[in-house]
Short mmCIF file of C-alpha atoms in Angstrom, two decimals:
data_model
loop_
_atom_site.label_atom_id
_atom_site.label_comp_id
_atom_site.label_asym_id
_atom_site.label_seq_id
_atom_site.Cartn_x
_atom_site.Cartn_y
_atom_site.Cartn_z
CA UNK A 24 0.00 0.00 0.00
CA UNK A 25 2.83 2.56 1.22
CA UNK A 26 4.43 1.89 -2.58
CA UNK A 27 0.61 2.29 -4.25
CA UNK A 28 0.45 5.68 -2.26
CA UNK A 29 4.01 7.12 -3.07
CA UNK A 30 3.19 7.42 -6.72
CA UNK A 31 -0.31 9.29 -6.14
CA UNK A 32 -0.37 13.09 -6.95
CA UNK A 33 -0.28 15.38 -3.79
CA UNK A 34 -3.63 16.44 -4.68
CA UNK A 35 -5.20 12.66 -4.18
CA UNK A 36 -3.23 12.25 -1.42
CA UNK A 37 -4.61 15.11 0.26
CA UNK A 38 -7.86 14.60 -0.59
CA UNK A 39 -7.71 10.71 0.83
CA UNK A 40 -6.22 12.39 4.08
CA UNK A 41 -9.09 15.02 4.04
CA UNK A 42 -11.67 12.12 4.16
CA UNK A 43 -10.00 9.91 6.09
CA UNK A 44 -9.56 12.50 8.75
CA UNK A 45 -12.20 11.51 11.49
CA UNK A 46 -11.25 7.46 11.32
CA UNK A 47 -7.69 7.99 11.13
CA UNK A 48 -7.65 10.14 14.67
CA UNK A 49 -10.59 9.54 16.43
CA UNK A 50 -11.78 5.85 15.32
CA UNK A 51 -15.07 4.69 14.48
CA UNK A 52 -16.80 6.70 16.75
CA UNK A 53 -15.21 9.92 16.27
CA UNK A 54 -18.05 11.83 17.44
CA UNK A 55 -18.53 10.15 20.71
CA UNK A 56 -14.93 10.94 21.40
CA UNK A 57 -14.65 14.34 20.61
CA UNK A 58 -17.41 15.06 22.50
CA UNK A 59 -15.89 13.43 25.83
CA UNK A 60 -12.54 14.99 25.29
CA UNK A 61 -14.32 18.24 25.64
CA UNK A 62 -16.28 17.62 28.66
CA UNK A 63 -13.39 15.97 30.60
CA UNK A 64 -11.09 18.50 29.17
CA UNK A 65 -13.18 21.56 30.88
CA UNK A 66 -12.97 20.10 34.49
CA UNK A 67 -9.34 18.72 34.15
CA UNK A 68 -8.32 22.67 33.26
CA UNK A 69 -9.65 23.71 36.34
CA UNK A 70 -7.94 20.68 37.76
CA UNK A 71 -11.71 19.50 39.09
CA UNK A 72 -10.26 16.15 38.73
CA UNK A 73 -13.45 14.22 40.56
CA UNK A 74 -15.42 15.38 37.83
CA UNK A 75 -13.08 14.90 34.63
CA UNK A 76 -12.71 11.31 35.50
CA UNK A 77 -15.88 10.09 34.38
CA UNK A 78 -15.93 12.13 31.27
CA UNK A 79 -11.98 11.10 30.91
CA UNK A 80 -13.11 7.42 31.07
CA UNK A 81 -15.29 7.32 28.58
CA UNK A 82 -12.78 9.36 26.14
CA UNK A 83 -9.84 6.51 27.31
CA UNK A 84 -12.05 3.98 26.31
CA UNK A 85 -13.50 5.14 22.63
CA UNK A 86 -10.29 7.35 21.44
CA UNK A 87 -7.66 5.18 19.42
CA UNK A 88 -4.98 5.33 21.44
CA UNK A 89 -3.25 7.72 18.61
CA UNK A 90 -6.10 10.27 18.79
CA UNK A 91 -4.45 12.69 21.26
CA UNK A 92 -1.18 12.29 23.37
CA UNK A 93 -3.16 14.65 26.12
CA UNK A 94 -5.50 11.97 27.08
CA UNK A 95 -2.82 9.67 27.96
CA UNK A 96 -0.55 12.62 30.06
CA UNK A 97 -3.86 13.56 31.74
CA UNK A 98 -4.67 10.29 32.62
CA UNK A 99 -1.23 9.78 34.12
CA UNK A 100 -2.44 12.92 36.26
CA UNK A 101 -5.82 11.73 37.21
CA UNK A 102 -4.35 7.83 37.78
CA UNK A 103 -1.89 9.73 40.50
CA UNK A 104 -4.84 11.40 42.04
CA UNK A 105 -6.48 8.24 42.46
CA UNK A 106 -3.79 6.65 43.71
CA UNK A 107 -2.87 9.37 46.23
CA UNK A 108 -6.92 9.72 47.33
CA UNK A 109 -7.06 5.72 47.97
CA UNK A 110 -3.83 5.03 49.46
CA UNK A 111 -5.43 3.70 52.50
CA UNK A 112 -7.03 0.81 50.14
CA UNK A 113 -4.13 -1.38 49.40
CA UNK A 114 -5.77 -3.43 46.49
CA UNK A 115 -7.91 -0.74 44.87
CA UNK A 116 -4.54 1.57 45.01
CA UNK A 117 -2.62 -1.73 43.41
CA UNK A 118 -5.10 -1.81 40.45
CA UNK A 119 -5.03 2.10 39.87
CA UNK A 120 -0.85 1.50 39.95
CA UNK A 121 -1.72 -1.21 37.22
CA UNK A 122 -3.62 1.04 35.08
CA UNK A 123 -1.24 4.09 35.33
CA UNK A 124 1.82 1.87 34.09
CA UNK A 125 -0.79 0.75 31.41
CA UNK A 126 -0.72 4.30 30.39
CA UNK A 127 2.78 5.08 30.82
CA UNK A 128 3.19 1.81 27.98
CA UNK A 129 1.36 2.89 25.56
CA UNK A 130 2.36 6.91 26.01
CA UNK A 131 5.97 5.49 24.59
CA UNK A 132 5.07 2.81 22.71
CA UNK A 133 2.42 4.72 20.42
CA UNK A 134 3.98 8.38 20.81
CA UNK A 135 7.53 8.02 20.25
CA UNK A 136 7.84 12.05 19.60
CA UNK A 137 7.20 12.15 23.54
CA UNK A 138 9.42 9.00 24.17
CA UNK A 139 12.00 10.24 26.09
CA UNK A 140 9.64 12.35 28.75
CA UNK A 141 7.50 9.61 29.33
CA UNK A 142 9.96 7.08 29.88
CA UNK A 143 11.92 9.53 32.63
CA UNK A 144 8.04 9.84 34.26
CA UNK A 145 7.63 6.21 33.93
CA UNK A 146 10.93 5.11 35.96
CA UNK A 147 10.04 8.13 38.90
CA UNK A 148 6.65 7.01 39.49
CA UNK A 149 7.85 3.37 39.57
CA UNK A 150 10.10 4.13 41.95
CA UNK A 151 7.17 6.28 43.74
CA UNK A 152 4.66 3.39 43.79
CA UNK A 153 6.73 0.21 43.48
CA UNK A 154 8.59 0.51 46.73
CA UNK A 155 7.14 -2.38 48.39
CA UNK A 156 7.65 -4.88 45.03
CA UNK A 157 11.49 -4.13 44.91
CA UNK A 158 12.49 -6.95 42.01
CA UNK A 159 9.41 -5.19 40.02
CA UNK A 160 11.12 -1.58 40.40
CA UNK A 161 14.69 -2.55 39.95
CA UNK A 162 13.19 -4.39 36.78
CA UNK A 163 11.34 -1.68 35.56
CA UNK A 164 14.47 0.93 36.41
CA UNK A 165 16.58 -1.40 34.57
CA UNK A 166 14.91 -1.19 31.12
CA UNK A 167 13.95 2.71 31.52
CA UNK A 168 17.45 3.73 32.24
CA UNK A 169 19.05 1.72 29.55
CA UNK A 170 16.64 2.92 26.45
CA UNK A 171 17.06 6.27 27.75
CA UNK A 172 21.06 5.87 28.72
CA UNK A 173 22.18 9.46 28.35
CA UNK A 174 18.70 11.29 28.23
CA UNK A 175 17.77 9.71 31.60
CA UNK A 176 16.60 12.25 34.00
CA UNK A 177 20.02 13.08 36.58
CA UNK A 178 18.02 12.15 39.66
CA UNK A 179 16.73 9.27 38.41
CA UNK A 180 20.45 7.74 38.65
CA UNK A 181 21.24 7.57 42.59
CA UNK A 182 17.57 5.79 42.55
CA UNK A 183 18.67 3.49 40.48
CA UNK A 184 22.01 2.68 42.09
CA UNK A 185 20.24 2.52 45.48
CA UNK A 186 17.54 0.26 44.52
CA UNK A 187 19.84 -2.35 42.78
CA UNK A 188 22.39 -2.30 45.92
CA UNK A 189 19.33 -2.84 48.22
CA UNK A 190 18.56 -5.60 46.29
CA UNK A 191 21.72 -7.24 45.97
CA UNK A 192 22.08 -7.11 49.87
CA UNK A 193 18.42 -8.89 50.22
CA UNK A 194 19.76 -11.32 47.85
CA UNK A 195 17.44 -10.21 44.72
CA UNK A 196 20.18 -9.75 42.13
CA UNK A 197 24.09 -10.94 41.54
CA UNK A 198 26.88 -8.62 42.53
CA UNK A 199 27.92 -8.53 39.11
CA UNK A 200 24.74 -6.96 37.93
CA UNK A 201 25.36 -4.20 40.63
CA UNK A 202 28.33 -3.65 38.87
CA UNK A 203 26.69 -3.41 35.33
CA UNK A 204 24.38 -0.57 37.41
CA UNK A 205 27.33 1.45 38.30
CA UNK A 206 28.66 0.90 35.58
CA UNK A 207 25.95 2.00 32.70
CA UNK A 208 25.45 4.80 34.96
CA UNK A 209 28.63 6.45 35.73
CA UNK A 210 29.01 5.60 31.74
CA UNK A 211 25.91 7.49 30.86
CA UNK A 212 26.39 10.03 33.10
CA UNK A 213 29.63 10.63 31.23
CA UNK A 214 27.94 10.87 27.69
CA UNK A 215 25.90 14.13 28.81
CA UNK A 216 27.17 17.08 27.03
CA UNK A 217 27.69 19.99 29.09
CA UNK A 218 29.82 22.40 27.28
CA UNK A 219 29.69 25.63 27.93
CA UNK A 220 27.05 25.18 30.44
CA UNK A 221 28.79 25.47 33.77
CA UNK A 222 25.53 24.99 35.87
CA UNK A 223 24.69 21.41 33.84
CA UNK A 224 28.48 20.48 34.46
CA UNK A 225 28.42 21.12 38.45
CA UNK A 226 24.73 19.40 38.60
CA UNK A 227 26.43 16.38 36.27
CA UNK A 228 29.47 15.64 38.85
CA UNK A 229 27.14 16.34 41.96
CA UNK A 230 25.20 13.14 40.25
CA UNK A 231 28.46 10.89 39.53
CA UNK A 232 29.58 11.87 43.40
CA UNK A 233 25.97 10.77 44.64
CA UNK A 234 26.15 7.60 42.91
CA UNK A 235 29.72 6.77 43.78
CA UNK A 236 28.55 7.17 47.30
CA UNK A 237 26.07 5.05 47.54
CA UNK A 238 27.84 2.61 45.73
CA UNK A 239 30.58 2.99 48.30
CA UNK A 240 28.74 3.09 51.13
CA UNK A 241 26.65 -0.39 50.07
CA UNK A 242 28.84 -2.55 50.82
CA UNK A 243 28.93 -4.35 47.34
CA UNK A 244 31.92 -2.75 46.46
CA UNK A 245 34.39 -3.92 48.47
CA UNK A 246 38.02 -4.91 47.76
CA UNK A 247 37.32 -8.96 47.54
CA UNK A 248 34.19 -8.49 45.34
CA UNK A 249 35.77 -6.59 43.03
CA UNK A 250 38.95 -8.61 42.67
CA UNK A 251 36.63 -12.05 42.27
CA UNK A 252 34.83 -10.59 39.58
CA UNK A 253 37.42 -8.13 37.61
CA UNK A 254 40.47 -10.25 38.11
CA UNK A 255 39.25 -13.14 35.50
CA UNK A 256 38.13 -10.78 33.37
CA UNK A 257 41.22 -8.44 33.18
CA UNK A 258 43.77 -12.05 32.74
CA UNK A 259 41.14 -13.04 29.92
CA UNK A 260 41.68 -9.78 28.19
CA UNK A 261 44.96 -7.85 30.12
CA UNK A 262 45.30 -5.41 26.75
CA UNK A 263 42.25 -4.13 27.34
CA UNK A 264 42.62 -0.34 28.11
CA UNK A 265 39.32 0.67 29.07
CA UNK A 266 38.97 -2.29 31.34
CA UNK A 267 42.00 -1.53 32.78
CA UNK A 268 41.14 1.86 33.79
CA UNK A 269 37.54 1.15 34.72
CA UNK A 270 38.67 -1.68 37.65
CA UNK A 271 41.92 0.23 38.61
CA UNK A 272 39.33 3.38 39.37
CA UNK A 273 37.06 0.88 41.10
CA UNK A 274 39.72 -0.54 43.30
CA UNK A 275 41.26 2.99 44.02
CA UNK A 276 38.11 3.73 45.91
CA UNK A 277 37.97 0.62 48.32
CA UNK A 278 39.65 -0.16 51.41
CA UNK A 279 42.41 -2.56 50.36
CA UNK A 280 42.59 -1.77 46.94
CA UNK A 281 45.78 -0.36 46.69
CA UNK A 282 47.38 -2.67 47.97
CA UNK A 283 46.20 -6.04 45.35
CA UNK A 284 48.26 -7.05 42.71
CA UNK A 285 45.20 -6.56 40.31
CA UNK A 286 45.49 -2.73 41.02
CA UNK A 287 49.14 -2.64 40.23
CA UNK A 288 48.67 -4.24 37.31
CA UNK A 289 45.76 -2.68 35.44
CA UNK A 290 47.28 0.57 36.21
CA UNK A 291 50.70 -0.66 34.26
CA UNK A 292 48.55 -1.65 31.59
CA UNK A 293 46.58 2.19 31.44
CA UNK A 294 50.05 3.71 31.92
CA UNK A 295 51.86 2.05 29.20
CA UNK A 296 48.69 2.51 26.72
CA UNK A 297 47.79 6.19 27.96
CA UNK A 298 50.66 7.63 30.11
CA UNK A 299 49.89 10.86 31.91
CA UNK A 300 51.29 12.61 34.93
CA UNK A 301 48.65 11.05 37.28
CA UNK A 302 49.01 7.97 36.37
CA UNK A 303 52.80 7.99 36.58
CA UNK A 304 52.46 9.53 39.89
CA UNK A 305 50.15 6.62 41.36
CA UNK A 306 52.38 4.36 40.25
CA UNK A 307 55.15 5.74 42.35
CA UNK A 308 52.79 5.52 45.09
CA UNK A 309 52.55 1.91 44.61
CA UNK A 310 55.64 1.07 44.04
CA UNK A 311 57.11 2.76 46.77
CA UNK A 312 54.75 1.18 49.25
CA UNK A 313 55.57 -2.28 47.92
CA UNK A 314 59.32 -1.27 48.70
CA UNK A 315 60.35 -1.27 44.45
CA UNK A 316 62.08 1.83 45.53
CA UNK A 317 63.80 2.04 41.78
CA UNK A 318 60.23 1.68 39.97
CA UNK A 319 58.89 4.32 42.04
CA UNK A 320 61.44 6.60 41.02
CA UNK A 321 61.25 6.37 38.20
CA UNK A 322 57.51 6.99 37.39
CA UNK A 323 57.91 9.71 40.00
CA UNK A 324 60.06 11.09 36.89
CA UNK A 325 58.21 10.67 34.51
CA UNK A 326 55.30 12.56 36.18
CA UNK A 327 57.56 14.99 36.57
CA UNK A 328 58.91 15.02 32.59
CA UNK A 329 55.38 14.19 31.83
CA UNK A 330 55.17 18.20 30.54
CA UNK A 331 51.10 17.96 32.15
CA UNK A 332 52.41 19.82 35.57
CA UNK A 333 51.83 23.51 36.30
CA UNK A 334 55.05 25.27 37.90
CA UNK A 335 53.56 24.58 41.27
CA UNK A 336 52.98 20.88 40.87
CA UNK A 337 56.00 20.14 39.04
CA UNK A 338 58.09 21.86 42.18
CA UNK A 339 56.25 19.98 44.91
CA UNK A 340 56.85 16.38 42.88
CA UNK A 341 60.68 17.62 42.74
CA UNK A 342 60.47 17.94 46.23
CA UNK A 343 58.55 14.76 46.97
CA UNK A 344 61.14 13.16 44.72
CA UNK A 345 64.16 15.28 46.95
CA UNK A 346 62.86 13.77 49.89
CA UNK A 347 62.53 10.25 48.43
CA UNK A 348 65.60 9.75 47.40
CA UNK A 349 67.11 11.00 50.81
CA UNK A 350 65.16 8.44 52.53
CA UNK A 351 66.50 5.71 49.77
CA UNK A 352 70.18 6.92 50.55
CA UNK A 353 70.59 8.96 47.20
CA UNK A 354 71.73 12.17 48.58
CA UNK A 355 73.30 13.26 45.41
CA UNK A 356 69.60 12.81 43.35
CA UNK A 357 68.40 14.44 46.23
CA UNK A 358 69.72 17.43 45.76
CA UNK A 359 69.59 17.39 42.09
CA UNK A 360 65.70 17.30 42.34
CA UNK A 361 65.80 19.72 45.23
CA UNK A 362 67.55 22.43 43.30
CA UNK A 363 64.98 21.94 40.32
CA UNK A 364 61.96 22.63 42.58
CA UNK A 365 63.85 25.70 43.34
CA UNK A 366 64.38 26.49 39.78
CA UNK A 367 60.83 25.48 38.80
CA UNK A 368 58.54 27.57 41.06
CA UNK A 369 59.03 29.12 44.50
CA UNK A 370 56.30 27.54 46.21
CA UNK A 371 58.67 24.70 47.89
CA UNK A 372 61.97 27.05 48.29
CA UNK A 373 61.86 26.48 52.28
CA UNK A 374 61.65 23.08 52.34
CA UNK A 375 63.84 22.60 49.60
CA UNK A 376 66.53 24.64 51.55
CA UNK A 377 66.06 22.96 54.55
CA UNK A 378 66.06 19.52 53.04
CA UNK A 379 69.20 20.28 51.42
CA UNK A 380 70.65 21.70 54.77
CA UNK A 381 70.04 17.94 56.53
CA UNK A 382 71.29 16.18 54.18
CA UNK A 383 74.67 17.93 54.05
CA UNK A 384 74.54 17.87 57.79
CA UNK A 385 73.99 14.44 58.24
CA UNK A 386 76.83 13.00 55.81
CA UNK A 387 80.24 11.69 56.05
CA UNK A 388 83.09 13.61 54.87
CA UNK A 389 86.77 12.07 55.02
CA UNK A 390 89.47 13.97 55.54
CA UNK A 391 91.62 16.46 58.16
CA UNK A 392 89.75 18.10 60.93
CA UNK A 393 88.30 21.02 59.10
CA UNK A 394 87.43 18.91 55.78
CA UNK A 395 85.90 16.50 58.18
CA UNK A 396 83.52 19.62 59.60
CA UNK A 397 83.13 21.98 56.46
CA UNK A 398 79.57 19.99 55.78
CA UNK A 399 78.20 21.78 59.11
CA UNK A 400 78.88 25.40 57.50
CA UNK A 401 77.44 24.25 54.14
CA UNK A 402 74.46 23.09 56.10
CA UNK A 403 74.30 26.56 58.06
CA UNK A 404 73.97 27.99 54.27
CA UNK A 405 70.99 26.21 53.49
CA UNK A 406 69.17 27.05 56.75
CA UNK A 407 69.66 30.68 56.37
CA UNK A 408 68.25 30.54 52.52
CA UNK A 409 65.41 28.39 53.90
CA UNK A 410 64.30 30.55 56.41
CA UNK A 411 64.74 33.69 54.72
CA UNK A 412 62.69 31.51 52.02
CA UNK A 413 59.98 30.50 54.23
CA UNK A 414 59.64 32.57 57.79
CA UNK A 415 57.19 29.74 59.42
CA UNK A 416 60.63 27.28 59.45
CA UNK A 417 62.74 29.73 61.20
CA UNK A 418 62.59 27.96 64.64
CA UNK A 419 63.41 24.77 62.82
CA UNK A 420 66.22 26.34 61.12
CA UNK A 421 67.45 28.24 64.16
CA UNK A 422 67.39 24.56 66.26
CA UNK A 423 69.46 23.19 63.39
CA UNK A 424 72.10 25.88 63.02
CA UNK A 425 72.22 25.78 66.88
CA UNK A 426 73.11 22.51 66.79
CA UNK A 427 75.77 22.34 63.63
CA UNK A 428 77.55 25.30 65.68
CA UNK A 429 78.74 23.06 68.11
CA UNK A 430 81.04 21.56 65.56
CA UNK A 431 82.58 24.59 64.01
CA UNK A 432 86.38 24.39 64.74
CA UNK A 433 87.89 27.32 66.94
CA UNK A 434 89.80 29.93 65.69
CA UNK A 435 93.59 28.55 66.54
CA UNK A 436 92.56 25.05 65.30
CA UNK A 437 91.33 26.86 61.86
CA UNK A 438 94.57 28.66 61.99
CA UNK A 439 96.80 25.76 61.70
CA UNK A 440 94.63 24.32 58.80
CA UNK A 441 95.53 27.44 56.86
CA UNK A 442 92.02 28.72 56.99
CA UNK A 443 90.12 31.74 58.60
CA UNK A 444 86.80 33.21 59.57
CA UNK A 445 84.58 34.33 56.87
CA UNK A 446 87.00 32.88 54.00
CA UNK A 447 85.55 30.86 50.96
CA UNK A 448 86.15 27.45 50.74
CA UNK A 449 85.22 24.68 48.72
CA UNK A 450 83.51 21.38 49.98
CA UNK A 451 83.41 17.91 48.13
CA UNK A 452 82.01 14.91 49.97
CA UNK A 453 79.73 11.93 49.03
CA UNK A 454 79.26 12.76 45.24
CA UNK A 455 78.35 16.63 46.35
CA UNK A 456 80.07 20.32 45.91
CA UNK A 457 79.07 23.14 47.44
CA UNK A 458 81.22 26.81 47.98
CA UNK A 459 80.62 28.31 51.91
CA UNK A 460 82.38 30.04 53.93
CA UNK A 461 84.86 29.29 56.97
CA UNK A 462 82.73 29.77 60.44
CA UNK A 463 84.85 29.16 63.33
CA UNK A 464 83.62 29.53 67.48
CA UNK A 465 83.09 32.53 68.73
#
């Protein structure tokens, strides 16, 4: 028939639609339900919902369901009434929650221009009158959200999450399809497009951070769960980025995580397929707690190199890398990276200062008596810059200088090394070289 019609003229065709008018949107007895779409229409206007019902009814029951999307939204709005006027009457209300859903069916199967609203509408009122029939909501939630995916209303989401977790914990559902609900959901919530609107952006995370919590705070989520389920499925397919990223986030947020050898892993695998300065620097992290003191380095490097660091950041990795490598025994990388957070921004000058001043007072230095003690006045450098630097590390400073003073060599002893207050001098120990000046007692 639709090939017959294509080759009509316009003119027939509009002619056939002319006639065919009244049976096409108003059925059979097109009269009938005209006239009850106006008399329910009057009283539902002046939301006199008692008396549109009647009137409403009849129109329900002789329209074609494709006459007019209004008598289906208004019936959603009388059905509520309905509802909310015989909630006392458990299996009249059940019946009206029937007939509602009913509606809510046919609004998206037989209007899909209105698809999208009535399916958001749909999943909130099952969720408003399904409470009590919790496999029936999280089955209904289930198919809304995932036809709608991205267009799914925002608060629609942390219903969704919580309903599936309560499940799971009353043993309704697997864990794994929790997971599939966080999932789809943080994964949806991601497709949104809010560019250039600030307000939808804020509102977007505020959803993410609501689901995320109640995720968290289920229960489901914990360290053992996720390394059952995500550990075969990352050694069946270890390439996988995406994967990789998706379980090492998951695992990042439980207690224990950290510290499993599937979190280590999966991050190697996003680092090595998408390297970035975070992911370098959580990698240091985890090496460094797992004692692989020469892996952490060097990620801690490469976040560093990783050209993604502002000036600030870049000087307080130097100095977390300064401070590493003293611990680890490499004084001379120390101060390397100590320096450069100097050079790179001023925010961690103090510390940097005052790092470098323990370190040269806590080494070795062979030698005569006054090559043996020249560390202390290089030391006494660095705590003057540092304070002078940063004014809240003066007392630490002042304690340190106070104490390297104790080992400056007197005046007569300096004397027969050839050397005298306030002269330069050269120091080379461990690896290190540094130009002071001679401080003797006073």
């Amino acid at each position: 028939m639709k090939k017959v019609l294509l080759v009509l003229s316009f003119a027939v065709m509009a002619v056939f639609s002319a006639s065919a008018q009244s049976t096409v949107d108003y059925g059979p007895n097109a009269d009938e339900c005209k006239k009850y779409i106006s008399f329910y229409s009057d009283y539902y206007k002046q939301k006199n919902y008692e008396s549109a019902l009647p009137n409403w009814r009849k129109a329900y029951n002789l329209c074609p369901v494709t006459s007019r999307y209004s008598i289906l939204t208004h019936g959603t709005t009388l059905m509520k009434y309905l509802i909310n006027k015989n909630k006392l009457n458990p299996a009249y209300k059940e019946q009206l929650v029937d007939s509602l859903m009913t509606i809510y069916k046919q609004r998206i199967e037989y209007w899909p221009k209105y698809r999208t609203a009535s399916l958001n509408n749909y999943a909130l009122d099952l969720y408003n009158f399904y409470q009590d029939n919790p496999k029936a909501l999280y089955a209904g939630l289930n198919e809304a959200v995932n036809q709608l995916g991205a267009q799914t209303e925002l608060k629609t989401f942390p219903i969704y999450m919580k309903v599936a977790c309560d499940l799971y914990n009353d043993g309704g559902i697997e864990i794994d399809e929790v997971m599939s609900v966080y999932e789809n959901s943080m994964a949806y919530l991601g497709q949104i497009n809010t560019e250039g609107n600030e307000i939808k952006f804020k509102t977007v995370e505020k959803t993410k951070g609501e689901v995320d919590a109640i995720f968290g705070a289920s229960g489901v989520a914990n360290c053992d769960n996720l390394v059952a389920i995500y550990g075969p499925k990352v050694a069946a397919d270890p390439t996988n980025v995406e994967l990789a990223k998706s379980v090492a986030s998951k695992l990042s947020k439980v207690e224990g995580g950290l510290d499993t050898d599937l979190f280590i892993n999966t991050m190697k695998v996003w680092y090595d397929n998408e390297p970035s300065a975070q992911s370098a620097y959580m990698l240091y992290k985890l090496n460094s707690s797992r004692g692989d003191n020469e892996s952490a380095q060097m990620y801690l490097e490469n976040a560093i190199n990783s050209g993604e660091l502002d000036f600030d950041t870049m000087a307080e990795y130097c100095f977390e890398l300064a401070v590493f490598a003293s611990k680890n025994g490499n004084n001379a990388k120390a101060i390397e990276a100590a320096n450069k957070a100097i050079e790179v921004a001023d925010v961690m000058d103090g510390k940097a200062y005052m790092l470098m001043g323990t370190i040269w007072g806590s080494i070795v230095c062979p030698g005569n008596e006054i090559e043996q003690r020249a560390k202390y006045w290089v030391a006494t450098d660095y705590m003057n810059k540092a304070k002078a630097a940063d004014p809240t590390l003066e007392a630490d400073c002042n304690n340190y200088v106070s104490q390297y003073r104790v080992y400056y060599p007197n005046v007569a002893d300096a004397f027969m090394y050839g050397v005298e207050e306030g002269q330069s001098y050269t120091v080379s120990c461990a690896g290190m070289r540094a130009v002071t000046k001679v401080r003797t007692q006073k």
